[in-house]
PDB file of C-alpha atoms in Angstrom:
ATOM      1  CA  MET A  10      88.170 130.763 151.080  1.00  0.00           C
ATOM      2  CA  LYS A  11      89.134 128.068 153.038  1.00  0.00           C
ATOM      3  CA  LYS A  12      86.318 126.070 151.978  1.00  0.00           C
ATOM      4  CA  MET A  13      87.331 126.514 148.408  1.00  0.00           C
ATOM      5  CA  LEU A  14      90.968 125.120 149.056  1.00  0.00           C
ATOM      6  CA  PHE A  15      89.396 122.254 150.406  1.00  0.00           C
ATOM      7  CA  MET A  16      87.458 121.659 148.004  1.00  0.00           C
ATOM      8  CA  LEU A  17      90.283 122.363 145.220  1.00  0.00           C
ATOM      9  CA  ALA A  18      92.383 119.481 147.208  1.00  0.00           C
ATOM     10  CA  VAL A  19      89.653 116.821 147.526  1.00  0.00           C
ATOM     11  CA  CYS A  20      88.979 117.366 143.781  1.00  0.00           C
ATOM     12  CA  LEU A  21      92.613 116.796 143.146  1.00  0.00           C
ATOM     13  CA  CYS A  22      93.207 114.071 145.271  1.00  0.00           C
ATOM     14  CA  MET A  23      90.173 112.478 142.916  1.00  0.00           C
ATOM     15  CA  ILE A  24      92.922 112.439 139.863  1.00  0.00           C
ATOM     16  CA  PRO A  25      94.434 109.151 139.406  1.00  0.00           C
ATOM     17  CA  ALA A  26      98.292 109.281 139.735  1.00  0.00           C
ATOM     18  CA  GLY A  27      99.093 107.866 135.788  1.00  0.00           C
ATOM     19  CA  VAL A  28      96.597 110.558 134.075  1.00  0.00           C
ATOM     20  CA  HIS A  29      98.519 112.791 131.714  1.00  0.00           C
ATOM     21  CA  ALA A  30      98.228 113.677 127.978  1.00  0.00           C
ATOM     22  CA  ALA A  31      98.221 111.144 125.281  1.00  0.00           C
ATOM     23  CA  ASP A  32     101.343 111.083 123.950  1.00  0.00           C
ATOM     24  CA  PRO A  33     100.440 111.705 119.864  1.00  0.00           C
ATOM     25  CA  ASP A  34     103.309 110.058 118.731  1.00  0.00           C
ATOM     26  CA  ARG A  35     101.104 106.798 119.595  1.00  0.00           C
ATOM     27  CA  GLN A  36      98.313 108.423 118.518  1.00  0.00           C
ATOM     28  CA  THR A  37      95.851 107.082 115.371  1.00  0.00           C
ATOM     29  CA  LEU A  38      93.958 108.584 113.278  1.00  0.00           C
ATOM     30  CA  GLY A  39      90.391 109.303 112.943  1.00  0.00           C
ATOM     31  CA  SER A  40      88.298 107.464 110.467  1.00  0.00           C
ATOM     32  CA  ASN A  41      87.938 111.659 109.345  1.00  0.00           C
ATOM     33  CA  ASP A  42      91.528 112.785 109.906  1.00  0.00           C
ATOM     34  CA  GLY A  43      92.490 113.617 106.125  1.00  0.00           C
ATOM     35  CA  TRP A  44      93.841 111.101 103.002  1.00  0.00           C
ATOM     36  CA  GLY A  45      95.682 109.090 105.787  1.00  0.00           C
ATOM     37  CA  ALA A  46      92.363 107.807 107.252  1.00  0.00           C
ATOM     38  CA  TYR A  47      90.878 106.638 103.911  1.00  0.00           C
ATOM     39  CA  ALA A  48      90.744 103.285 103.666  1.00  0.00           C
ATOM     40  CA  GLY A  49      91.049 102.112 107.757  1.00  0.00           C
ATOM     41  CA  GLY A  50      93.734 104.642 108.395  1.00  0.00           C
ATOM     42  CA  THR A  51      97.128 104.730 109.564  1.00  0.00           C
ATOM     43  CA  THR A  52      98.409 103.700 112.872  1.00  0.00           C
ATOM     44  CA  GLY A  53     101.720 104.854 112.467  1.00  0.00           C
ATOM     45  CA  GLY A  54     103.628 103.942 115.702  1.00  0.00           C
ATOM     46  CA  ALA A  55     100.776 103.918 117.528  1.00  0.00           C
ATOM     47  CA  LYS A  56     101.762 100.035 118.455  1.00  0.00           C
ATOM     48  CA  ALA A  57     105.341 100.704 118.933  1.00  0.00           C
ATOM     49  CA  SER A  58     107.388  98.557 122.128  1.00  0.00           C
ATOM     50  CA  SER A  59     109.760 100.752 123.489  1.00  0.00           C
ATOM     51  CA  SER A  60     112.472  98.962 122.021  1.00  0.00           C
ATOM     52  CA  ASN A  61     111.436  99.926 118.732  1.00  0.00           C
ATOM     53  CA  VAL A  62     111.892 103.879 119.450  1.00  0.00           C
ATOM     54  CA  TYR A  63     114.948 106.139 117.425  1.00  0.00           C
ATOM     55  CA  THR A  64     115.931 108.940 117.496  1.00  0.00           C
ATOM     56  CA  VAL A  65     118.595 109.378 114.462  1.00  0.00           C
ATOM     57  CA  THR A  66     120.870 111.740 113.365  1.00  0.00           C
ATOM     58  CA  ASN A  67     122.791 110.319 109.794  1.00  0.00           C
ATOM     59  CA  ARG A  68     121.569 107.889 107.015  1.00  0.00           C
ATOM     60  CA  GLN A  69     123.184 104.932 108.244  1.00  0.00           C
ATOM     61  CA  GLN A  70     121.131 105.427 111.539  1.00  0.00           C
ATOM     62  CA  LEU A  71     117.904 106.001 109.769  1.00  0.00           C
ATOM     63  CA  VAL A  72     118.182 102.996 107.180  1.00  0.00           C
ATOM     64  CA  SER A  73     118.897 101.068 110.430  1.00  0.00           C
ATOM     65  CA  ALA A  74     116.029 102.002 112.618  1.00  0.00           C
ATOM     66  CA  LEU A  75     113.103 101.570 108.964  1.00  0.00           C
ATOM     67  CA  GLY A  76     115.407  98.240 108.808  1.00  0.00           C
ATOM     68  CA  GLY A  77     114.081  97.016 105.324  1.00  0.00           C
ATOM     69  CA  SER A  78     111.069  96.544 103.728  1.00  0.00           C
ATOM     70  CA  ALA A  79     110.647  93.718 104.919  1.00  0.00           C
ATOM     71  CA  ASN A  80     110.093  94.340 108.457  1.00  0.00           C
ATOM     72  CA  SER A  81     106.906  95.894 109.439  1.00  0.00           C
ATOM     73  CA  THR A  82     107.178  96.271 112.533  1.00  0.00           C
ATOM     74  CA  PRO A  83     105.692  99.297 114.271  1.00  0.00           C
ATOM     75  CA  LYS A  84     108.607 102.157 115.129  1.00  0.00           C
ATOM     76  CA  ILE A  85     109.123 105.869 116.080  1.00  0.00           C
ATOM     77  CA  ILE A  86     111.854 107.226 114.499  1.00  0.00           C
ATOM     78  CA  TYR A  87     112.841 110.739 116.006  1.00  0.00           C
ATOM     79  CA  ILE A  88     114.912 112.948 113.159  1.00  0.00           C
ATOM     80  CA  GLN A  89     117.592 115.155 114.691  1.00  0.00           C
ATOM     81  CA  GLY A  90     118.477 117.620 112.853  1.00  0.00           C
ATOM     82  CA  THR A  91     119.171 117.853 108.453  1.00  0.00           C
ATOM     83  CA  ILE A  92     119.523 113.813 107.200  1.00  0.00           C
ATOM     84  CA  ASN A  93     122.058 114.280 104.109  1.00  0.00           C
ATOM     85  CA  LEU A  94     120.417 110.897 102.341  1.00  0.00           C
ATOM     86  CA  ASN A  95     124.072 111.541  99.884  1.00  0.00           C
ATOM     87  CA  THR A  96     125.919 109.914 102.004  1.00  0.00           C
ATOM     88  CA  ASP A  97     127.007 105.679 101.812  1.00  0.00           C
ATOM     89  CA  ASP A  98     127.447 103.475 104.504  1.00  0.00           C
ATOM     90  CA  HIS A  99     129.680 104.812 106.448  1.00  0.00           C
ATOM     91  CA  ASN A 100     128.126 108.362 106.070  1.00  0.00           C
ATOM     92  CA  LYS A 101     130.721 109.640 103.551  1.00  0.00           C
ATOM     93  CA  ALA A 102     129.366 112.336 101.119  1.00  0.00           C
ATOM     94  CA  LEU A 103     128.328 110.954  97.572  1.00  0.00           C
ATOM     95  CA  GLY A 104     129.032 113.749  94.732  1.00  0.00           C
ATOM     96  CA  PHE A 105     128.895 112.911  91.211  1.00  0.00           C
ATOM     97  CA  ASN A 106     131.942 111.020  90.677  1.00  0.00           C
ATOM     98  CA  GLU A 107     130.514 108.579  93.169  1.00  0.00           C
ATOM     99  CA  TYR A 108     127.673 108.105  91.168  1.00  0.00           C
ATOM    100  CA  LYS A 109     128.996 107.988  87.693  1.00  0.00           C
ATOM    101  CA  ASP A 110     129.341 105.386  85.712  1.00  0.00           C
ATOM    102  CA  ALA A 111     133.416 104.765  85.088  1.00  0.00           C
ATOM    103  CA  ALA A 112     132.557 105.187  81.270  1.00  0.00           C
ATOM    104  CA  TYR A 113     130.973 107.738  81.404  1.00  0.00           C
ATOM    105  CA  ASP A 114     132.089 111.485  80.677  1.00  0.00           C
ATOM    106  CA  PHE A 115     129.596 114.260  80.726  1.00  0.00           C
ATOM    107  CA  ASN A 116     131.364 116.459  77.966  1.00  0.00           C
ATOM    108  CA  ALA A 117     132.328 113.114  75.701  1.00  0.00           C
ATOM    109  CA  TYR A 118     127.856 112.534  76.503  1.00  0.00           C
ATOM    110  CA  LEU A 119     127.308 116.125  75.067  1.00  0.00           C
ATOM    111  CA  LYS A 120     129.451 116.664  72.309  1.00  0.00           C
ATOM    112  CA  ALA A 121     127.806 112.290  71.107  1.00  0.00           C
ATOM    113  CA  TYR A 122     124.268 113.945  71.485  1.00  0.00           C
ATOM    114  CA  ASP A 123     124.990 117.551  70.686  1.00  0.00           C
ATOM    115  CA  PRO A 124     121.176 117.905  68.587  1.00  0.00           C
ATOM    116  CA  ASP A 125     123.114 119.462  65.930  1.00  0.00           C
ATOM    117  CA  LYS A 126     124.935 116.589  65.468  1.00  0.00           C
ATOM    118  CA  TRP A 127     122.418 113.612  66.453  1.00  0.00           C
ATOM    119  CA  GLY A 128     119.685 115.052  65.283  1.00  0.00           C
ATOM    120  CA  LYS A 129     115.865 114.512  67.678  1.00  0.00           C
ATOM    121  CA  LYS A 130     116.512 110.626  67.824  1.00  0.00           C
ATOM    122  CA  ALA A 131     116.624 109.315  70.971  1.00  0.00           C
ATOM    123  CA  PRO A 132     120.305 109.070  72.399  1.00  0.00           C
ATOM    124  CA  SER A 133     122.319 105.544  72.414  1.00  0.00           C
ATOM    125  CA  GLY A 134     125.480 104.056  72.054  1.00  0.00           C
ATOM    126  CA  THR A 135     128.240 103.748  74.650  1.00  0.00           C
ATOM    127  CA  GLN A 136     127.831 107.238  76.404  1.00  0.00           C
ATOM    128  CA  GLU A 137     123.708 106.082  76.534  1.00  0.00           C
ATOM    129  CA  ASP A 138     124.710 103.045  78.079  1.00  0.00           C
ATOM    130  CA  ALA A 139     126.982 104.853  80.655  1.00  0.00           C
ATOM    131  CA  ARG A 140     124.966 106.866  81.575  1.00  0.00           C
ATOM    132  CA  LYS A 141     122.133 104.748  82.281  1.00  0.00           C
ATOM    133  CA  ARG A 142     124.392 103.113  84.118  1.00  0.00           C
ATOM    134  CA  SER A 143     125.167 105.938  86.376  1.00  0.00           C
ATOM    135  CA  GLN A 144     121.521 106.474  86.794  1.00  0.00           C
ATOM    136  CA  LYS A 145     120.633 102.443  88.418  1.00  0.00           C
ATOM    137  CA  LYS A 146     123.957 102.943  91.270  1.00  0.00           C
ATOM    138  CA  PRO A 147     125.447 104.008  93.620  1.00  0.00           C
ATOM    139  CA  GLU A 148     121.649 103.793  95.292  1.00  0.00           C
ATOM    140  CA  GLY A 149     123.802 104.650  98.738  1.00  0.00           C
ATOM    141  CA  LYS A 150     126.127 102.358  98.904  1.00  0.00           C
ATOM    142  CA  SER A 151     129.809 103.087  98.898  1.00  0.00           C
ATOM    143  CA  ARG A 152     131.813 100.845  96.441  1.00  0.00           C
ATOM    144  CA  ASP A 153     135.484 100.474  98.179  1.00  0.00           C
TER     145      ASP A 153
END
């Protein structure tokens, strides 16, 4: 028994001190590892420096961590909890009234484009123009 414990101790001493399980967040996909490996694969945040590892809890933090569309710096972003993307830059919740154009009135739209009155042609006019403007904003931006 003592001989076996001695051998176990010798074996344990031979393991380098820095050996530990690989961080899965820094692993890259293998060449045959699903659709993400197609055309050269993806590296994700494998090369992210420690200053580019973020934990975010809201939309504003997520947008900041992403760094904009021109930022291709490798990063790892951990999302903690649930993030509501329908918020402005100050994390104020956005609803119907924040998204709609001031000239848009849902009830007026329904009345103006009622198929019994309007027919089957594509909507056009002031309410349709206001609906289109509503569709394009605010893209999560506050209109303060």
